[in-house]
Amino acid sequence: MQIGFAKCVFPKRGALVLGVLENRRMLPKTRMINKESGGLLETAMKGSNFTGKSHEILTVYSLSGRIVLYGLGTGDEINKLWCETAGGRILSNLNKSGETGATVIFEEHPKAQGDIHERAAHFAYGALLNSYKFDKYKTKNKASDSSTLKKLTIAVDAHSVARKHFSELQAVADGVFFARDLVSEPPNILFPDSFSKKLQSLRTVGLKVEVLGEKEMSKLGMGALLGVGQGSSRESKLVIMRWTGGRRGEKPLGFIGKGVCFDTGGISLKPASGMEDMKWDMGGAAVVSGLMKALAVRKAGVNVVGIVGLVENMPDGNAQRPGDIVKSMSGQTIEIINTDAEGRLVLADALWYMNKRFKPKFMIDLATLTGAMMVALGQINCGYFSNDDTLAEQMEKAAKAVGEGLWRMPLGAEYNKMMDSDVADMKNAGPRFGGSVTAACFLERFVESCPWSHLDIAGMAWSAKDAPTVPKGGTGWGVRTLNELVKSNYEGV
Ligand code: BES
Ligand code: MN
Ligand code: ZN
């Protein structure tokens, strides 16, 4: 699908999308069309229960084609995020209509927030985010075949400014789509080696990409990460992606992702029902990869390092056992209680490596770490932990700005000590209650004094239902928040 901007003239062909305020109040251009059509729009509204409430939709058929009326409410709700939702909803509607082209008329409204060109760009962004599909493995009934719209034009007077603003948002969408693709790929196609190859392809957008194999990691002493991949016939990998858009010598920002390409649970095997979901246990690594791509495509003025630990957690004659004791790169030893608590083992070595090699300004890790987080917060908010209030505040602001939900969870000595082991420095699994918190405390033991945040995206990486800007499937949740965090706090400083 093609999205473009044009000066505000009425098109001769395709559907026309017009806004209507609450109580069926029409803006000047809509009023003009109503008049030209002999009051058709007014008649249609009166003959239905459409009143112009926020996000309400009414389709009207005129002699010159389809007209979609879109509810603007009182107008004071309208901001960037509202426009993204509208863009997504309108595209969904048009895709089911049979229309191949449509023009959306953007009119100024005194109560709307921000500049009109910015709102128009975010409308286009919402439509773009809505248009994502993953149907490459379908040989028939493809979603892309039944989506009819080929061209969406946004008619706005400030069209060239809008177009420029949209091109930066497109870079972010590129990153979101990259993350969604990775999460959606099946585990027979996406495993540590093939994942690392996809990341190497990011060199074309200007990222430096290094791949460590088991030999290199073993030399570095990464016994925690390596233990997880030990039962798999596929070699574990650690991928380091670097974007150097900032000043030379400036400390980078550090992002770390859990990349368990498939999590069977290992010897502590998971139940069969729903195990297929564990193909997206690499969701954290996908978001870090998508973020790195977005930053590179939009040429962010900042230094950033992304590290992903890629493994497959399988049961096998050579697999790690409950009772094993492994030594992490930090030198701290870990008693394996449950081989299904594997994500934290991967992150422990990746966090330590990031901190020692790059001395980042902060470290943010993302992981589909615990089922307990889904129990706690559902799929509305991502639970996160932080040892640094400034970083926490920046993250919450960024999440709010892009409309992604984030909720802070506690850390603390009483939780932390629940991870002590009698036979090693710590154990990898604590009691059932507070499972997300004790997992975070485990990670905290590998960050020393670096400002750090841990995002447990277990409930966020995958969605079973369509939302206006997030189709069901892999969501790419977090790419937008982290891009915003970087952009509004760390670029050009
Ligand atoms: N990848 C899972 C967590 C998960 C479960 C994410 C469901 C998304 C949906 C993780 O590796 C895991 O198995 N965690 C265990 C930890 C427990 C053994 C301490 C869990 O949550 O049960
Ligand atoms: Mn697991
Ligand atoms: Zn897992």
Tab-separated table of N, CA and C in Angstrom, residues 178-332:
chain	number	residue	atom	x	y	z
A	178	PHE	N	10.243	-4.802	11.406
A	178	PHE	CA	11.358	-5.742	11.508
A	178	PHE	C	11.166	-6.622	12.755
A	179	ALA	N	10.799	-5.981	13.863
A	179	ALA	CA	10.562	-6.724	15.109
A	179	ALA	C	9.369	-7.676	14.950
A	180	ARG	N	8.281	-7.188	14.334
A	180	ARG	CA	7.094	-8.046	14.149
A	180	ARG	C	7.431	-9.260	13.292
A	181	ASP	N	8.191	-9.035	12.231
A	181	ASP	CA	8.590	-10.145	11.354
A	181	ASP	C	9.376	-11.204	12.131
A	182	LEU	N	10.353	-10.748	12.911
A	182	LEU	CA	11.196	-11.688	13.659
A	182	LEU	C	10.354	-12.528	14.618
A	183	VAL	N	9.444	-11.856	15.312
A	183	VAL	CA	8.606	-12.541	16.291
A	183	VAL	C	7.672	-13.553	15.607
A	184	SER	N	7.247	-13.238	14.395
A	184	SER	CA	6.279	-14.083	13.696
A	184	SER	C	6.891	-15.300	13.009
A	185	GLU	N	8.172	-15.232	12.679
A	185	GLU	CA	8.816	-16.342	11.973
A	185	GLU	C	8.757	-17.618	12.810
A	186	PRO	N	8.514	-18.768	12.183
A	186	PRO	CA	8.455	-20.021	12.943
A	186	PRO	C	9.850	-20.461	13.382
A	187	PRO	N	9.897	-21.282	14.441
A	187	PRO	CA	11.200	-21.630	15.020
A	187	PRO	C	12.047	-22.593	14.176
A	188	ASN	N	11.449	-23.207	13.156
A	188	ASN	CA	12.299	-24.021	12.271
A	188	ASN	C	13.027	-23.135	11.255
A	189	ILE	N	12.547	-21.906	11.104
A	189	ILE	CA	13.181	-20.963	10.180
A	189	ILE	C	14.074	-19.990	10.932
A	190	LEU	N	13.581	-19.498	12.062
A	190	LEU	CA	14.353	-18.527	12.843
A	190	LEU	C	14.949	-19.198	14.081
A	191	PHE	N	16.240	-19.458	14.017
A	191	PHE	CA	16.976	-20.038	15.149
A	191	PHE	C	18.250	-19.211	15.275
A	192	PRO	N	19.081	-19.461	16.300
A	192	PRO	CA	20.184	-18.517	16.542
A	192	PRO	C	21.012	-18.156	15.302
A	193	ASP	N	21.392	-19.129	14.503
A	193	ASP	CA	22.246	-18.814	13.355
A	193	ASP	C	21.500	-17.997	12.296
A	194	SER	N	20.279	-18.400	11.951
A	194	SER	CA	19.545	-17.653	10.921
A	194	SER	C	19.147	-16.266	11.429
A	195	PHE	N	18.850	-16.158	12.714
A	195	PHE	CA	18.553	-14.862	13.337
A	195	PHE	C	19.783	-13.958	13.189
A	196	SER	N	20.960	-14.505	13.533
A	196	SER	CA	22.176	-13.678	13.463
A	196	SER	C	22.450	-13.230	12.028
A	197	LYS	N	22.077	-14.065	11.060
A	197	LYS	CA	22.271	-13.675	9.652
A	197	LYS	C	21.337	-12.537	9.262
A	198	LYS	N	20.099	-12.588	9.772
A	198	LYS	CA	19.168	-11.479	9.498
A	198	LYS	C	19.719	-10.178	10.089
A	199	LEU	N	20.363	-10.284	11.239
A	199	LEU	CA	20.915	-9.074	11.868
A	199	LEU	C	22.135	-8.573	11.094
A	200	GLN	N	22.892	-9.500	10.535
A	200	GLN	CA	24.041	-9.077	9.725
A	200	GLN	C	23.584	-8.285	8.498
A	201	SER	N	22.372	-8.571	8.033
A	201	SER	CA	21.859	-7.827	6.874
A	201	SER	C	21.610	-6.357	7.223
A	202	LEU	N	21.572	-6.033	8.519
A	202	LEU	CA	21.372	-4.635	8.925
A	202	LEU	C	22.617	-3.774	8.673
A	203	ARG	N	23.692	-4.411	8.230
A	203	ARG	CA	24.885	-3.632	7.853
A	203	ARG	C	24.558	-2.669	6.720
A	204	THR	N	23.596	-3.050	5.876
A	204	THR	CA	23.237	-2.182	4.751
A	204	THR	C	22.636	-0.852	5.207
A	205	VAL	N	22.079	-0.790	6.417
A	205	VAL	CA	21.564	0.495	6.889
A	205	VAL	C	22.585	1.227	7.763
A	206	GLY	N	23.780	0.658	7.882
A	206	GLY	CA	24.856	1.369	8.570
A	206	GLY	C	25.193	0.892	9.972
A	207	LEU	N	24.631	-0.258	10.378
A	207	LEU	CA	24.979	-0.789	11.700
A	207	LEU	C	26.251	-1.628	11.594
A	208	LYS	N	27.066	-1.602	12.659
A	208	LYS	CA	28.190	-2.528	12.736
A	208	LYS	C	27.668	-3.756	13.471
A	209	VAL	N	27.859	-4.924	12.889
A	209	VAL	CA	27.311	-6.136	13.497
A	209	VAL	C	28.405	-7.172	13.702
A	210	GLU	N	28.532	-7.647	14.953
A	210	GLU	CA	29.492	-8.712	15.266
A	210	GLU	C	28.710	-9.916	15.765
A	211	VAL	N	29.177	-11.104	15.434
A	211	VAL	CA	28.505	-12.318	15.914
A	211	VAL	C	29.517	-13.188	16.659
A	212	LEU	N	29.216	-13.515	17.913
A	212	LEU	CA	30.061	-14.447	18.657
A	212	LEU	C	29.390	-15.814	18.660
A	213	GLY	N	30.192	-16.856	18.447
A	213	GLY	CA	29.686	-18.227	18.516
A	213	GLY	C	30.030	-18.840	19.867
A	214	GLU	N	29.767	-20.139	19.999
A	214	GLU	CA	29.972	-20.795	21.301
A	214	GLU	C	31.428	-20.789	21.743
A	215	LYS	N	32.338	-20.903	20.760
A	215	LYS	CA	33.764	-20.915	21.108
A	215	LYS	C	34.176	-19.588	21.759
A	216	GLU	N	33.785	-18.501	21.123
A	216	GLU	CA	34.130	-17.174	21.652
A	216	GLU	C	33.478	-16.940	23.014
A	217	MET	N	32.224	-17.352	23.136
A	217	MET	CA	31.518	-17.123	24.402
A	217	MET	C	32.108	-17.977	25.516
A	218	SER	N	32.550	-19.157	25.141
A	218	SER	CA	33.145	-20.029	26.131
A	218	SER	C	34.471	-19.445	26.643
A	219	LYS	N	35.237	-18.832	25.737
A	219	LYS	CA	36.474	-18.139	26.147
A	219	LYS	C	36.182	-16.989	27.106
A	220	LEU	N	35.043	-16.325	26.891
A	220	LEU	CA	34.664	-15.199	27.747
A	220	LEU	C	34.086	-15.672	29.079
A	221	GLY	N	33.838	-16.973	29.190
A	221	GLY	CA	33.318	-17.527	30.441
A	221	GLY	C	31.821	-17.400	30.613
A	222	MET	N	31.088	-17.342	29.496
A	222	MET	CA	29.628	-17.163	29.578
A	222	MET	C	28.901	-18.477	29.861
A	223	GLY	N	29.180	-19.066	31.017
A	223	GLY	CA	28.609	-20.374	31.348
A	223	GLY	C	27.111	-20.356	31.561
A	224	ALA	N	26.556	-19.194	31.924
A	224	ALA	CA	25.108	-19.120	32.171
A	224	ALA	C	24.354	-19.214	30.851
A	225	LEU	N	24.759	-18.400	29.879
A	225	LEU	CA	24.109	-18.418	28.560
A	225	LEU	C	24.332	-19.764	27.875
A	226	LEU	N	25.563	-20.231	27.902
A	226	LEU	CA	25.889	-21.468	27.176
A	226	LEU	C	25.147	-22.680	27.730
A	227	GLY	N	24.928	-22.700	29.038
A	227	GLY	CA	24.202	-23.810	29.654
A	227	GLY	C	22.802	-23.963	29.067
A	228	VAL	N	22.161	-22.840	28.733
A	228	VAL	CA	20.796	-22.879	28.202
A	228	VAL	C	20.767	-23.540	26.828
A	229	GLY	N	21.758	-23.205	25.982
A	229	GLY	CA	21.756	-23.717	24.619
A	229	GLY	C	22.364	-25.102	24.474
A	230	GLN	N	22.856	-25.638	25.587
A	230	GLN	CA	23.617	-26.895	25.591
A	230	GLN	C	22.819	-28.109	25.078
A	231	GLY	N	21.501	-28.080	25.248
A	231	GLY	CA	20.696	-29.218	24.801
A	231	GLY	C	20.214	-29.077	23.363
A	232	SER	N	20.613	-28.022	22.700
A	232	SER	CA	20.123	-27.793	21.336
A	232	SER	C	21.190	-28.163	20.316
A	233	SER	N	20.744	-28.669	19.160
A	233	SER	CA	21.709	-28.967	18.104
A	233	SER	C	22.090	-27.697	17.356
A	234	ARG	N	21.421	-26.611	17.683
A	234	ARG	CA	21.723	-25.340	17.014
A	234	ARG	C	22.656	-24.526	17.889
A	235	GLU	N	23.690	-23.972	17.275
A	235	GLU	CA	24.696	-23.239	18.040
A	235	GLU	C	24.142	-21.916	18.592
A	236	SER	N	24.452	-21.630	19.852
A	236	SER	CA	24.060	-20.348	20.455
A	236	SER	C	24.911	-19.224	19.878
A	237	LYS	N	24.329	-18.022	19.843
A	237	LYS	CA	25.039	-16.857	19.295
A	237	LYS	C	24.799	-15.643	20.181
A	238	LEU	N	25.792	-14.762	20.192
A	238	LEU	CA	25.607	-13.459	20.821
A	238	LEU	C	25.874	-12.431	19.720
A	239	VAL	N	24.887	-11.572	19.469
A	239	VAL	CA	25.065	-10.589	18.392
A	239	VAL	C	25.168	-9.193	18.995
A	240	ILE	N	26.198	-8.472	18.540
A	240	ILE	CA	26.440	-7.109	19.011
A	240	ILE	C	26.215	-6.164	17.842
A	241	MET	N	25.241	-5.254	17.992
A	241	MET	CA	24.939	-4.282	16.925
A	241	MET	C	25.310	-2.897	17.440
A	242	ARG	N	26.030	-2.148	16.611
A	242	ARG	CA	26.429	-0.803	17.054
A	242	ARG	C	26.011	0.269	16.071
A	243	TRP	N	25.417	1.323	16.603
A	243	TRP	CA	25.095	2.505	15.801
A	243	TRP	C	25.900	3.669	16.381
A	244	THR	N	26.723	4.294	15.547
A	244	THR	CA	27.581	5.369	16.053
A	244	THR	C	27.226	6.690	15.375
A	245	GLY	N	26.057	7.198	15.707
A	245	GLY	CA	25.600	8.473	15.137
A	245	GLY	C	25.932	9.657	16.031
A	246	GLY	N	26.508	9.368	17.207
A	246	GLY	CA	26.818	10.439	18.163
A	246	GLY	C	28.273	10.873	18.064
A	247	ARG	N	28.702	11.663	19.038
A	247	ARG	CA	30.095	12.126	19.053
A	247	ARG	C	31.036	10.962	19.300
A	248	ARG	N	32.218	11.052	18.751
A	248	ARG	CA	33.252	10.042	18.987
A	248	ARG	C	33.599	10.018	20.455
A	249	GLY	N	33.697	8.840	21.014
A	249	GLY	CA	34.092	8.729	22.417
A	249	GLY	C	32.943	8.924	23.396
A	250	GLU	N	31.778	9.359	22.890
A	250	GLU	CA	30.628	9.506	23.786
A	250	GLU	C	30.120	8.123	24.184
A	251	LYS	N	29.854	7.962	25.496
A	251	LYS	CA	29.370	6.665	25.988
A	251	LYS	C	28.073	6.277	25.276
A	252	PRO	N	27.937	5.015	24.933
A	252	PRO	CA	26.703	4.600	24.236
A	252	PRO	C	25.561	4.304	25.209
A	253	LEU	N	24.368	4.175	24.642
A	253	LEU	CA	23.227	3.649	25.383
A	253	LEU	C	23.218	2.150	25.127
A	254	GLY	N	22.841	1.359	26.112
A	254	GLY	CA	22.893	-0.094	25.932
A	254	GLY	C	21.526	-0.756	26.010
A	255	PHE	N	21.180	-1.531	24.992
A	255	PHE	CA	19.925	-2.297	24.984
A	255	PHE	C	20.247	-3.784	24.832
A	256	ILE	N	19.604	-4.609	25.657
A	256	ILE	CA	19.910	-6.035	25.680
A	256	ILE	C	18.598	-6.813	25.517
A	257	GLY	N	18.603	-7.844	24.666
A	257	GLY	CA	17.361	-8.581	24.447
A	257	GLY	C	17.499	-10.082	24.653
A	258	LYS	N	16.464	-10.668	25.267
A	258	LYS	CA	16.393	-12.122	25.412
A	258	LYS	C	15.966	-12.713	24.072
A	259	GLY	N	16.808	-13.592	23.536
A	259	GLY	CA	16.494	-14.191	22.244
A	259	GLY	C	16.415	-15.703	22.324
A	260	VAL	N	15.444	-16.201	23.098
A	260	VAL	CA	15.243	-17.651	23.150
A	260	VAL	C	14.358	-18.018	21.954
A	261	CYS	N	14.999	-18.546	20.920
A	261	CYS	CA	14.297	-18.760	19.640
A	261	CYS	C	13.199	-19.802	19.767
A	262	PHE	N	13.382	-20.748	20.691
A	262	PHE	CA	12.274	-21.599	21.106
A	262	PHE	C	12.528	-22.058	22.531
A	263	ASP	N	11.477	-21.972	23.354
A	263	ASP	CA	11.599	-22.345	24.762
A	263	ASP	C	10.688	-23.531	25.064
A	264	THR	N	11.284	-24.721	25.033
A	264	THR	CA	10.500	-25.913	25.409
A	264	THR	C	10.405	-26.041	26.923
A	265	GLY	N	11.240	-25.264	27.618
A	265	GLY	CA	11.375	-25.424	29.063
A	265	GLY	C	12.624	-26.244	29.393
A	266	GLY	N	13.139	-26.974	28.394
A	266	GLY	CA	14.288	-27.857	28.640
A	266	GLY	C	13.843	-29.096	29.401
A	267	ILE	N	14.713	-29.630	30.253
A	267	ILE	CA	14.369	-30.829	31.025
A	267	ILE	C	13.158	-30.558	31.925
A	268	SER	N	13.016	-29.339	32.435
A	268	SER	CA	11.794	-28.947	33.159
A	268	SER	C	10.742	-28.592	32.106
A	269	LEU	N	10.378	-29.595	31.320
A	269	LEU	CA	9.576	-29.420	30.099
A	269	LEU	C	8.233	-28.724	30.333
A	270	LYS	N	7.868	-27.852	29.416
A	270	LYS	CA	6.574	-27.167	29.487
A	270	LYS	C	5.467	-28.122	29.035
A	271	PRO	N	4.216	-27.877	29.435
A	271	PRO	CA	3.092	-28.677	28.913
A	271	PRO	C	2.917	-28.447	27.404
A	272	ALA	N	2.352	-29.423	26.711
A	272	ALA	CA	2.209	-29.338	25.250
A	272	ALA	C	1.295	-28.191	24.822
A	273	SER	N	0.214	-28.005	25.589
A	273	SER	CA	-0.784	-27.030	25.166
A	273	SER	C	-0.226	-25.600	25.202
A	274	GLY	N	-0.212	-24.961	24.045
A	274	GLY	CA	0.264	-23.576	23.957
A	274	GLY	C	1.767	-23.444	23.796
A	275	MET	N	2.464	-24.588	23.708
A	275	MET	CA	3.928	-24.483	23.632
A	275	MET	C	4.380	-23.755	22.362
A	276	GLU	N	3.540	-23.834	21.313
A	276	GLU	CA	3.883	-23.137	20.066
A	276	GLU	C	4.100	-21.634	20.275
A	277	ASP	N	3.483	-21.081	21.307
A	277	ASP	CA	3.694	-19.660	21.600
A	277	ASP	C	5.155	-19.353	21.910
A	278	MET	N	5.878	-20.333	22.340
A	278	MET	CA	7.257	-20.085	22.760
A	278	MET	C	8.215	-19.836	21.592
A	279	LYS	N	7.645	-19.759	20.371
A	279	LYS	CA	8.461	-19.273	19.257
A	279	LYS	C	8.746	-17.785	19.430
A	280	TRP	N	7.847	-17.104	20.149
A	280	TRP	CA	8.095	-15.658	20.348
A	280	TRP	C	8.816	-15.334	21.653
A	281	ASP	N	9.531	-16.341	22.166
A	281	ASP	CA	10.330	-16.101	23.372
A	281	ASP	C	11.622	-15.339	23.041
A	282	MET	N	11.742	-14.959	21.788
A	282	MET	CA	12.866	-14.101	21.366
A	282	MET	C	12.376	-12.665	21.163
A	283	GLY	N	11.183	-12.372	21.718
A	283	GLY	CA	10.574	-11.050	21.529
A	283	GLY	C	11.454	-9.889	21.993
A	284	GLY	N	12.175	-10.076	23.081
A	284	GLY	CA	13.058	-9.000	23.573
A	284	GLY	C	14.159	-8.700	22.567
A	285	ALA	N	14.742	-9.771	22.024
A	285	ALA	CA	15.799	-9.609	21.017
A	285	ALA	C	15.232	-8.955	19.761
A	286	ALA	N	13.991	-9.270	19.424
A	286	ALA	CA	13.363	-8.679	18.236
A	286	ALA	C	13.180	-7.171	18.421
A	287	VAL	N	12.763	-6.763	19.607
A	287	VAL	CA	12.549	-5.331	19.862
A	287	VAL	C	13.884	-4.579	19.836
A	288	VAL	N	14.904	-5.153	20.437
A	288	VAL	CA	16.226	-4.506	20.401
A	288	VAL	C	16.701	-4.379	18.944
A	289	SER	N	16.493	-5.425	18.156
A	289	SER	CA	16.901	-5.396	16.748
A	289	SER	C	16.099	-4.358	15.963
A	290	GLY	N	14.797	-4.302	16.214
A	290	GLY	CA	13.936	-3.323	15.543
A	290	GLY	C	14.315	-1.901	15.916
A	291	LEU	N	14.632	-1.702	17.188
A	291	LEU	CA	15.063	-0.379	17.644
A	291	LEU	C	16.348	0.038	16.937
A	292	MET	N	17.304	-0.877	16.869
A	292	MET	CA	18.586	-0.560	16.221
A	292	MET	C	18.355	-0.196	14.759
A	293	LYS	N	17.445	-0.921	14.111
A	293	LYS	CA	17.152	-0.616	12.717
A	293	LYS	C	16.525	0.772	12.583
A	294	ALA	N	15.551	1.073	13.436
A	294	ALA	CA	14.883	2.384	13.381
A	294	ALA	C	15.892	3.513	13.583
A	295	LEU	N	16.784	3.355	14.556
A	295	LEU	CA	17.766	4.407	14.845
A	295	LEU	C	18.697	4.617	13.656
A	296	ALA	N	19.081	3.513	13.026
A	296	ALA	CA	19.988	3.613	11.885
A	296	ALA	C	19.281	4.243	10.684
A	297	VAL	N	18.050	3.806	10.415
A	297	VAL	CA	17.335	4.327	9.244
A	297	VAL	C	17.060	5.828	9.385
A	298	ARG	N	16.740	6.260	10.599
A	298	ARG	CA	16.493	7.699	10.737
A	298	ARG	C	17.760	8.469	11.130
A	299	LYS	N	18.897	7.785	11.090
A	299	LYS	CA	20.212	8.382	11.351
A	299	LYS	C	20.236	9.180	12.656
A	300	ALA	N	19.886	8.501	13.743
A	300	ALA	CA	19.823	9.128	15.058
A	300	ALA	C	21.198	9.659	15.477
A	301	GLY	N	21.212	10.844	16.080
A	301	GLY	CA	22.475	11.461	16.499
A	301	GLY	C	22.907	11.000	17.873
A	302	VAL	N	23.237	9.725	17.996
A	302	VAL	CA	23.557	9.159	19.310
A	302	VAL	C	24.302	7.839	19.109
A	303	ASN	N	25.102	7.459	20.105
A	303	ASN	CA	25.778	6.151	20.044
A	303	ASN	C	24.958	5.120	20.813
A	304	VAL	N	24.698	4.005	20.183
A	304	VAL	CA	23.856	2.973	20.809
A	304	VAL	C	24.435	1.591	20.519
A	305	VAL	N	24.395	0.719	21.535
A	305	VAL	CA	24.782	-0.677	21.337
A	305	VAL	C	23.587	-1.558	21.662
A	306	GLY	N	23.299	-2.505	20.794
A	306	GLY	CA	22.249	-3.485	21.047
A	306	GLY	C	22.890	-4.869	21.096
A	307	ILE	N	22.600	-5.617	22.144
A	307	ILE	CA	23.143	-6.977	22.242
A	307	ILE	C	21.999	-7.964	22.434
A	308	VAL	N	21.990	-9.011	21.634
A	308	VAL	CA	20.974	-10.046	21.807
A	308	VAL	C	21.626	-11.408	22.025
A	309	GLY	N	21.105	-12.131	23.018
A	309	GLY	CA	21.589	-13.480	23.317
A	309	GLY	C	20.645	-14.468	22.659
A	310	LEU	N	21.141	-15.207	21.668
A	310	LEU	CA	20.285	-16.097	20.881
A	310	LEU	C	20.574	-17.559	21.215
A	311	VAL	N	19.560	-18.236	21.707
A	311	VAL	CA	19.705	-19.644	22.097
A	311	VAL	C	18.400	-20.379	21.804
A	312	GLU	N	18.482	-21.713	21.918
A	312	GLU	CA	17.272	-22.529	21.838
A	312	GLU	C	17.279	-23.401	23.086
A	313	ASN	N	16.173	-23.428	23.826
A	313	ASN	CA	16.108	-24.189	25.079
A	313	ASN	C	15.428	-25.532	24.828
A	314	MET	N	16.249	-26.597	24.696
A	314	MET	CA	15.724	-27.912	24.296
A	314	MET	C	16.099	-28.994	25.314
A	315	PRO	N	15.249	-30.022	25.455
A	315	PRO	CA	15.620	-31.182	26.266
A	315	PRO	C	16.402	-32.157	25.394
A	316	ASP	N	17.408	-32.785	25.943
A	316	ASP	CA	18.302	-33.608	25.127
A	316	ASP	C	19.232	-34.346	26.084
A	317	GLY	N	19.926	-35.325	25.593
A	317	GLY	CA	20.893	-36.056	26.428
A	317	GLY	C	22.004	-35.168	26.956
A	318	ASN	N	22.233	-34.080	26.237
A	318	ASN	CA	23.292	-33.165	26.654
A	318	ASN	C	22.736	-31.914	27.341
A	319	ALA	N	21.426	-31.910	27.561
A	319	ALA	CA	20.803	-30.689	28.105
A	319	ALA	C	21.193	-30.447	29.556
A	320	GLN	N	21.071	-29.187	29.949
A	320	GLN	CA	21.292	-28.780	31.336
A	320	GLN	C	20.237	-29.442	32.229
A	321	ARG	N	20.662	-29.827	33.463
A	321	ARG	CA	19.742	-30.497	34.390
A	321	ARG	C	19.388	-29.593	35.565
A	322	PRO	N	18.236	-29.776	36.159
A	322	PRO	CA	17.986	-29.141	37.461
A	322	PRO	C	19.018	-29.698	38.446
A	323	GLY	N	19.641	-28.856	39.203
A	323	GLY	CA	20.712	-29.297	40.105
A	323	GLY	C	22.090	-28.909	39.616
A	324	ASP	N	22.239	-28.696	38.326
A	324	ASP	CA	23.527	-28.238	37.783
A	324	ASP	C	23.924	-26.906	38.419
A	325	ILE	N	25.215	-26.665	38.488
A	325	ILE	CA	25.697	-25.345	38.908
A	325	ILE	C	26.566	-24.800	37.784
A	326	VAL	N	26.231	-23.603	37.307
A	326	VAL	CA	27.004	-22.995	36.219
A	326	VAL	C	27.691	-21.728	36.721
A	327	LYS	N	28.779	-21.373	36.006
A	327	LYS	CA	29.487	-20.147	36.381
A	327	LYS	C	29.264	-19.095	35.306
A	328	SER	N	28.767	-17.942	35.718
A	328	SER	CA	28.500	-16.858	34.761
A	328	SER	C	29.786	-16.099	34.461
A	329	MET	N	29.740	-15.264	33.419
A	329	MET	CA	30.906	-14.459	33.048
A	329	MET	C	31.348	-13.556	34.200
A	330	SER	N	30.410	-13.158	35.052
A	330	SER	CA	30.737	-12.284	36.186
A	330	SER	C	31.552	-13.013	37.248
A	331	GLY	N	31.616	-14.355	37.145
A	331	GLY	CA	32.289	-15.159	38.170
A	331	GLY	C	31.301	-15.707	39.188
A	332	GLN	N	30.115	-15.126	39.255
A	332	GLN	CA	29.101	-15.617	40.201
A	332	GLN	C	28.541	-16.955	39.710
